[in-house]
Structure formats: structure tokens, C-alpha cells
CSV table of C-alpha atoms in Angstrom, one decimal:
chain,number,residue,atom,x,y,z
P,1,UNK,CA,20.7,43.3,-32.2
P,2,UNK,CA,20.1,43.7,-35.9
P,3,UNK,CA,20.5,40.9,-38.5
P,4,UNK,CA,21.3,41.3,-42.1
P,5,UNK,CA,18.9,39.7,-44.6
P,6,UNK,CA,20.7,37.4,-47.0
P,7,UNK,CA,18.6,37.0,-50.1
P,8,UNK,CA,20.8,34.1,-51.3
P,9,UNK,CA,19.3,31.9,-48.7
P,10,UNK,CA,15.8,32.3,-50.1
P,11,UNK,CA,16.1,33.5,-53.7
P,12,UNK,CA,17.5,31.1,-56.3
P,13,UNK,CA,20.0,32.1,-59.0
P,14,UNK,CA,19.1,31.0,-62.4
P,15,UNK,CA,21.2,28.2,-64.0
P,16,UNK,CA,21.1,27.0,-67.5
P,17,UNK,CA,21.4,23.2,-68.3
P,18,UNK,CA,24.5,22.7,-70.4
P,19,UNK,CA,24.6,18.9,-70.5
P,20,UNK,CA,22.6,15.9,-69.4
P,21,UNK,CA,24.1,12.4,-69.5
P,22,UNK,CA,22.2,9.2,-68.6
P,23,UNK,CA,24.3,7.1,-66.1
P,24,UNK,CA,22.0,4.3,-65.1
P,25,UNK,CA,18.4,3.4,-65.6
P,26,UNK,CA,17.5,5.8,-62.7
P,27,UNK,CA,20.3,8.4,-62.6
P,28,UNK,CA,21.3,11.2,-64.9
P,29,UNK,CA,24.3,13.5,-64.7
P,30,UNK,CA,23.5,17.2,-65.0
P,31,UNK,CA,26.0,20.0,-65.7
P,32,UNK,CA,24.7,23.5,-65.2
P,33,UNK,CA,26.0,26.9,-66.0
P,34,UNK,CA,25.4,29.3,-63.0
P,35,UNK,CA,25.3,33.1,-63.1
P,36,UNK,CA,28.1,33.3,-60.5
P,37,UNK,CA,30.5,30.8,-58.8
P,38,UNK,CA,29.0,28.6,-56.1
P,39,UNK,CA,32.1,28.7,-53.8
P,40,UNK,CA,31.0,25.4,-52.2
P,41,UNK,CA,32.8,22.9,-50.0
P,42,UNK,CA,32.8,19.2,-50.6
P,43,UNK,CA,29.7,17.6,-49.0
P,44,UNK,CA,27.5,20.7,-49.3
P,45,UNK,CA,24.2,20.6,-51.2
P,46,UNK,CA,21.9,23.0,-53.1
P,47,UNK,CA,18.2,23.4,-53.3
P,48,UNK,CA,17.3,22.8,-56.9
P,49,UNK,CA,14.0,24.1,-58.3
P,50,UNK,CA,12.0,23.8,-61.5
P,51,UNK,CA,9.4,26.5,-62.1
P,52,UNK,CA,5.9,25.3,-61.6
P,53,UNK,CA,7.0,21.9,-60.2
P,54,UNK,CA,8.9,22.4,-56.9
P,55,UNK,CA,12.2,22.3,-55.2
P,56,UNK,CA,14.4,19.6,-53.6
P,57,UNK,CA,17.8,19.1,-52.1
P,58,UNK,CA,20.4,17.8,-54.4
P,59,UNK,CA,24.0,16.9,-53.6
P,60,UNK,CA,26.9,18.6,-55.4
P,61,UNK,CA,29.1,16.1,-57.1
P,62,UNK,CA,31.9,18.4,-58.3
P,63,UNK,CA,34.8,19.6,-56.2
P,64,UNK,CA,35.4,23.3,-55.3
P,65,UNK,CA,36.0,25.4,-58.4
P,66,UNK,CA,36.3,29.0,-59.4
P,67,UNK,CA,34.1,28.9,-62.5
P,68,UNK,CA,30.4,28.9,-62.8
P,69,UNK,CA,29.9,25.1,-63.4
P,70,UNK,CA,27.8,23.0,-61.1
P,71,UNK,CA,27.6,19.2,-61.5
P,72,UNK,CA,25.0,16.9,-59.9
P,73,UNK,CA,23.6,13.4,-60.3
P,74,UNK,CA,19.8,13.2,-60.0
P,75,UNK,CA,17.9,10.0,-59.3
P,76,UNK,CA,14.4,9.7,-60.7
P,77,UNK,CA,12.6,9.2,-57.4
P,78,UNK,CA,9.6,11.6,-57.3
P,79,UNK,CA,7.6,14.1,-59.1
P,80,UNK,CA,10.2,16.8,-59.2
P,81,UNK,CA,13.1,14.6,-60.1
P,82,UNK,CA,11.0,12.9,-62.7
P,83,UNK,CA,10.3,16.3,-64.2
P,84,UNK,CA,14.0,17.1,-64.1
P,85,UNK,CA,14.8,14.0,-66.0
P,86,UNK,CA,12.5,15.2,-68.8
P,87,UNK,CA,14.3,18.6,-69.1
P,88,UNK,CA,16.7,19.3,-72.0
P,89,UNK,CA,20.0,21.3,-72.4
P,90,UNK,CA,19.2,25.0,-72.6
P,91,UNK,CA,16.4,25.0,-70.1
P,92,UNK,CA,16.6,27.0,-66.9
P,93,UNK,CA,16.6,25.8,-63.3
P,94,UNK,CA,16.7,27.6,-60.0
P,95,UNK,CA,19.6,27.0,-57.5
P,96,UNK,CA,19.8,28.1,-53.9
P,97,UNK,CA,22.8,27.5,-51.8
P,98,UNK,CA,25.2,26.1,-51.1
P,99,UNK,CA,23.9,24.8,-47.8
P,100,UNK,CA,25.3,22.6,-45.0
P,101,UNK,CA,28.7,22.1,-43.4
P,102,UNK,CA,30.7,20.1,-45.8
P,103,UNK,CA,34.2,18.7,-45.3
P,104,UNK,CA,36.8,21.0,-43.9
P,105,UNK,CA,39.8,20.5,-46.2
P,106,UNK,CA,42.1,22.3,-43.8
P,107,UNK,CA,41.3,19.7,-41.1
P,108,UNK,CA,41.9,16.8,-43.6
P,109,UNK,CA,45.0,18.1,-45.2
P,110,UNK,CA,48.1,16.0,-44.4
P,111,UNK,CA,46.1,12.9,-43.5
P,112,UNK,CA,45.6,9.7,-45.4
P,113,UNK,CA,42.0,9.8,-46.7
P,114,UNK,CA,39.8,6.8,-47.0
P,115,UNK,CA,36.4,7.2,-48.7
P,116,UNK,CA,33.9,4.4,-48.2
P,117,UNK,CA,30.7,4.8,-50.3
P,118,UNK,CA,27.7,2.7,-51.1
P,119,UNK,CA,25.4,3.2,-54.1
P,120,UNK,CA,24.4,6.9,-54.5
P,121,UNK,CA,26.8,7.8,-51.8
P,122,UNK,CA,29.5,8.2,-54.5
P,123,UNK,CA,27.7,11.3,-55.7
P,124,UNK,CA,28.5,13.7,-52.8
P,125,UNK,CA,31.8,11.8,-52.1
P,126,UNK,CA,33.0,12.6,-55.6
P,127,UNK,CA,33.2,16.2,-54.6
P,128,UNK,CA,35.7,15.3,-51.8
P,129,UNK,CA,37.6,12.9,-54.1
P,130,UNK,CA,38.1,15.7,-56.7
P,131,UNK,CA,39.2,18.1,-54.0
P,132,UNK,CA,41.8,15.7,-52.7
P,133,UNK,CA,43.0,14.9,-56.2
P,134,UNK,CA,43.4,18.6,-56.9
P,135,UNK,CA,45.9,18.9,-54.0
P,136,UNK,CA,47.2,15.3,-54.0
P,137,UNK,CA,50.7,16.4,-52.9
P,138,UNK,CA,49.1,17.5,-49.6
P,139,UNK,CA,47.7,14.1,-48.8
P,140,UNK,CA,49.8,10.9,-48.1
P,141,UNK,CA,47.2,8.7,-49.8
P,142,UNK,CA,43.7,8.4,-51.1
P,143,UNK,CA,41.8,5.1,-50.8
P,144,UNK,CA,38.3,4.7,-52.3
P,145,UNK,CA,36.1,1.7,-51.5
P,146,UNK,CA,33.0,1.9,-53.7
P,147,UNK,CA,30.1,-0.6,-53.7
P,148,UNK,CA,26.8,-1.0,-55.3
P,149,UNK,CA,24.2,-3.7,-55.9
P,150,UNK,CA,25.1,-4.7,-59.4
P,151,UNK,CA,27.2,-3.5,-62.4
P,152,UNK,CA,24.1,-1.8,-63.9
P,153,UNK,CA,24.0,0.6,-60.9
P,154,UNK,CA,27.6,1.6,-60.8
P,155,UNK,CA,28.2,5.4,-61.1
P,156,UNK,CA,31.2,7.1,-62.6
P,157,UNK,CA,32.6,3.8,-63.9
P,158,UNK,CA,35.1,5.4,-66.3
P,159,UNK,CA,36.4,7.8,-63.7
P,160,UNK,CA,36.9,5.0,-61.1
P,161,UNK,CA,38.7,2.9,-63.7
P,162,UNK,CA,40.9,5.9,-64.6
P,163,UNK,CA,41.8,6.4,-60.9
P,164,UNK,CA,42.6,2.7,-60.6
P,165,UNK,CA,45.1,3.1,-63.4
P,166,UNK,CA,46.5,6.3,-61.9
P,167,UNK,CA,47.0,4.5,-58.6
P,168,UNK,CA,48.9,1.7,-60.3
P,169,UNK,CA,51.4,4.3,-61.6
P,170,UNK,CA,51.8,6.7,-58.6
P,171,UNK,CA,51.1,4.4,-55.6
P,172,UNK,CA,49.2,7.1,-53.7
P,173,UNK,CA,45.7,6.1,-54.9
P,174,UNK,CA,43.9,2.9,-54.3
P,175,UNK,CA,40.4,2.1,-55.7
P,176,UNK,CA,38.4,-1.0,-54.8
P,177,UNK,CA,35.2,-1.4,-56.6
P,178,UNK,CA,32.6,-4.0,-55.5
P,179,UNK,CA,29.1,-5.2,-56.3
P,180,UNK,CA,26.8,-7.3,-54.2
P,181,UNK,CA,26.1,-9.5,-57.3
P,182,UNK,CA,27.0,-9.4,-61.0
P,183,UNK,CA,23.5,-10.3,-62.4
P,184,UNK,CA,25.5,-12.1,-65.1
P,185,UNK,CA,26.8,-8.8,-66.4
P,186,UNK,CA,30.4,-8.0,-67.3
P,187,UNK,CA,32.3,-6.9,-64.2
P,188,UNK,CA,36.0,-6.2,-63.6
P,189,UNK,CA,35.8,-5.5,-59.9
P,190,UNK,CA,35.2,-7.6,-56.8
P,191,UNK,CA,32.0,-9.2,-55.6
P,192,UNK,CA,31.1,-8.7,-51.9
P,193,UNK,CA,30.1,-6.3,-49.2
P,194,UNK,CA,31.6,-2.8,-49.3
P,195,UNK,CA,32.8,-3.2,-45.7
P,196,UNK,CA,34.9,-6.3,-46.5
P,197,UNK,CA,38.1,-4.5,-47.9
P,198,UNK,CA,38.4,-2.4,-44.7
P,199,UNK,CA,40.4,-5.2,-43.1
P,200,UNK,CA,43.0,-5.2,-45.8
P,201,UNK,CA,43.6,-1.4,-46.1
P,202,UNK,CA,46.6,0.0,-44.3
P,203,UNK,CA,45.3,2.3,-41.6
P,204,UNK,CA,47.3,4.5,-39.2
P,205,UNK,CA,44.6,5.5,-36.6
P,206,UNK,CA,46.3,8.7,-35.8
P,207,UNK,CA,46.9,9.9,-39.3
P,208,UNK,CA,43.9,8.5,-41.2
P,209,UNK,CA,40.6,10.2,-41.7
P,210,UNK,CA,37.7,8.2,-43.0
P,211,UNK,CA,34.6,9.6,-44.9
P,212,UNK,CA,31.5,7.5,-45.2
P,213,UNK,CA,28.4,8.0,-47.4
P,214,UNK,CA,25.8,5.4,-48.2
P,215,UNK,CA,22.7,3.6,-46.9
P,216,UNK,CA,22.2,3.6,-43.1
P,217,UNK,CA,23.0,-0.2,-42.8
P,218,UNK,CA,26.4,0.5,-44.3
P,219,UNK,CA,27.4,3.0,-41.6
P,220,UNK,CA,26.7,0.5,-38.8
P,221,UNK,CA,29.0,-2.2,-40.1
P,222,UNK,CA,31.6,0.1,-41.6
P,223,UNK,CA,32.0,1.9,-38.3
P,224,UNK,CA,32.3,-1.5,-36.5
P,225,UNK,CA,35.1,-2.5,-38.8
P,226,UNK,CA,36.9,0.8,-38.5
P,227,UNK,CA,36.7,0.8,-34.7
P,228,UNK,CA,38.1,-2.8,-34.7
P,229,UNK,CA,41.1,-1.3,-36.6
P,230,UNK,CA,41.6,1.4,-34.0
P,231,UNK,CA,40.1,4.3,-35.8
P,232,UNK,CA,38.6,6.7,-33.2
P,233,UNK,CA,35.2,8.3,-33.6
P,234,UNK,CA,36.8,11.7,-34.1
P,235,UNK,CA,38.5,10.5,-37.2
P,236,UNK,CA,35.4,9.2,-38.9
P,237,UNK,CA,33.1,11.5,-40.9
P,238,UNK,CA,29.6,10.6,-42.0
P,239,UNK,CA,27.7,12.3,-44.8
P,240,UNK,CA,24.0,11.8,-43.8
P,241,UNK,CA,21.3,11.8,-46.3
P,242,UNK,CA,18.2,13.6,-45.0
P,243,UNK,CA,15.2,15.0,-46.8
P,244,UNK,CA,15.9,18.7,-46.4
P,245,UNK,CA,13.0,21.0,-47.3
P,246,UNK,CA,14.1,24.6,-46.6
P,247,UNK,CA,17.9,24.4,-46.3
P,248,UNK,CA,18.0,27.1,-43.7
P,249,UNK,CA,16.9,25.4,-40.5
P,250,UNK,CA,13.4,26.8,-40.4
P,251,UNK,CA,11.1,23.8,-41.2
P,252,UNK,CA,12.6,21.2,-38.9
P,253,UNK,CA,12.1,18.5,-41.5
P,254,UNK,CA,15.7,17.3,-41.2
P,255,UNK,CA,16.0,17.7,-37.5
P,256,UNK,CA,17.8,15.0,-35.5
P,257,UNK,CA,17.0,15.7,-31.8
P,258,UNK,CA,18.5,19.2,-31.4
P,259,UNK,CA,20.6,19.0,-34.5
P,260,UNK,CA,19.6,20.5,-37.8
P,261,UNK,CA,21.1,18.4,-40.6
P,262,UNK,CA,20.7,21.1,-43.3
P,263,UNK,CA,22.9,23.5,-41.3
P,264,UNK,CA,25.2,21.5,-39.0
P,265,UNK,CA,25.4,18.6,-41.5
P,266,UNK,CA,25.0,16.7,-43.7
P,267,UNK,CA,28.7,16.0,-42.9
P,268,UNK,CA,29.3,15.2,-39.3
P,269,UNK,CA,32.3,14.0,-37.3
P,270,UNK,CA,31.1,10.7,-35.9
P,271,UNK,CA,31.9,11.5,-32.3
P,272,UNK,CA,29.5,14.4,-32.5
P,273,UNK,CA,26.5,12.2,-33.4
P,274,UNK,CA,27.5,8.8,-31.9
P,275,UNK,CA,25.0,9.3,-29.0
P,276,UNK,CA,22.2,10.2,-31.4
P,277,UNK,CA,20.6,6.8,-32.3
P,278,UNK,CA,18.3,8.4,-34.8
P,279,UNK,CA,21.1,9.9,-36.8
P,280,UNK,CA,22.0,6.6,-38.7
P,281,UNK,CA,18.5,5.3,-39.2
């Protein structure tokens, strides 16, 4: 049997930085101009490279689109991301991908969507949120529960506020914003754990699909709350953050037992990984 070599798996396309916007003390928003459309699904990621420095997996934070724009949020957390934070509009980066499974919109369409995110989890989840908003008539409702440690760490604040106002007018969208603590900063949302509002959200177990993305401890308690509301494992999707290295299932760096997160994830239906204890660590 012969296999066809796909150079897009290994050779990056060049992308020009169009815009960089500081979001918090540690995160910056990047808008890139690609050479060709990415044709990605919500939840997929790319391998982003800076010549002479290295390459790292970065979540895609924009919904599917036909143009050549790519949006990402990058946290300054290592040598490569620190170098990326020092780049300027007009500079060139390398982009491989998209990689991973992502969310299947055909499977979600017609269902009430609940997105529960913690901290940086809003970055990949924004891609799903934008995809649902683009086809809002095909979904009964969209609920977003977004939590972070303090107001200084909240991402996409203006967008979340705009969705709150939109929900007030159309009744299909509900946004609940929380922080663990205010740190004496101005705050117009709630204070508490991101799992707390699950008890008050209307949930029809048969016709609701829940997407989770955040720190591992959030998954454990969010899933406990969802199961107490009757949501089956097959209706829960988890977006797992793993340190991908190659993106093509060769290095084994993101392997969870027999599962390769870079190819079969990072989005998993929970019933698929419920018996893999390492998955949510």
C-alpha cells in the first residue's frame, strides 16, 4: 500500500502579523494574515514557529472562516512565547496545521450548547462560541459560564459583555462571568467558582451538549455537577490542554495511554476518555 506525502503536515506556511493587542499582563492577542485559508474546525490548534527560536502548539481562537485570517491568544510562558511577545506587526511567523479533532458542528447542531471555561480555556472555546453565533438559528440556546482568578486576568471582556447585552435582547444567549476574587478591582460579574452556576442553568439532558475547557481541577467538579443534573458522559465534551510537540502523532509527547491527543483530541467526548485517569490530570 502506498501513502501520499502531505507536505502541509511538516512544512509551515508563512504568515504575516497584522495586529498584536495586549490583553492581560501575560496574554497578547495576535491576528495573522495567512497565505491561504486554514479551513479549521473549532477546537483545533496550529504549530506556530518563529525562525531561529522554535515551535509550539497554539490554540485557534477564531471560528471557521473563508478568509486568510488567523487569530490566537498567546501567554508569555516560555522562551518561544516570550520571543513571540516581542514581535511586531509586519513580521513573519510559520504556521503548520490545523491539527486535532475539534468540535463536530454537525453533531452539535440542533442542541442547546453550554460552554464552561476557566482562565485560558476561553481561548479555544471562543472558536466554538463564534461558530455557534454564526449559525445561531440552528441552536436552541447558547450558555457561557466563564471564570478566572481575578478581573485582571479576564480575557475578551468587551466581547463577553456584548454577548450579555445580546442575550438580554434575544433570550437565546446567557453569559455568566465569575472571578475567584476581585482583588479590590472594579468587577461587574459574580464572585465564586465557575462550577457554581451549573445548578441554576436549565439543562435538558437529552438535548444539551456541554463543552469544557480549563484547568484539570475544573473538569472534575464540573463533570460531577453535570452528572448530578443528569447529563450523560456522551453529551459532555472536554478540550484537553496537552504539550504537543510534533502535531502528527510521531513523538508521543501528548500520548494518554494509547490515545494521541494531537490527532484524536484535543477535543474528546467524555465517555471516550472517562476510563483514562491520566486524561484529566
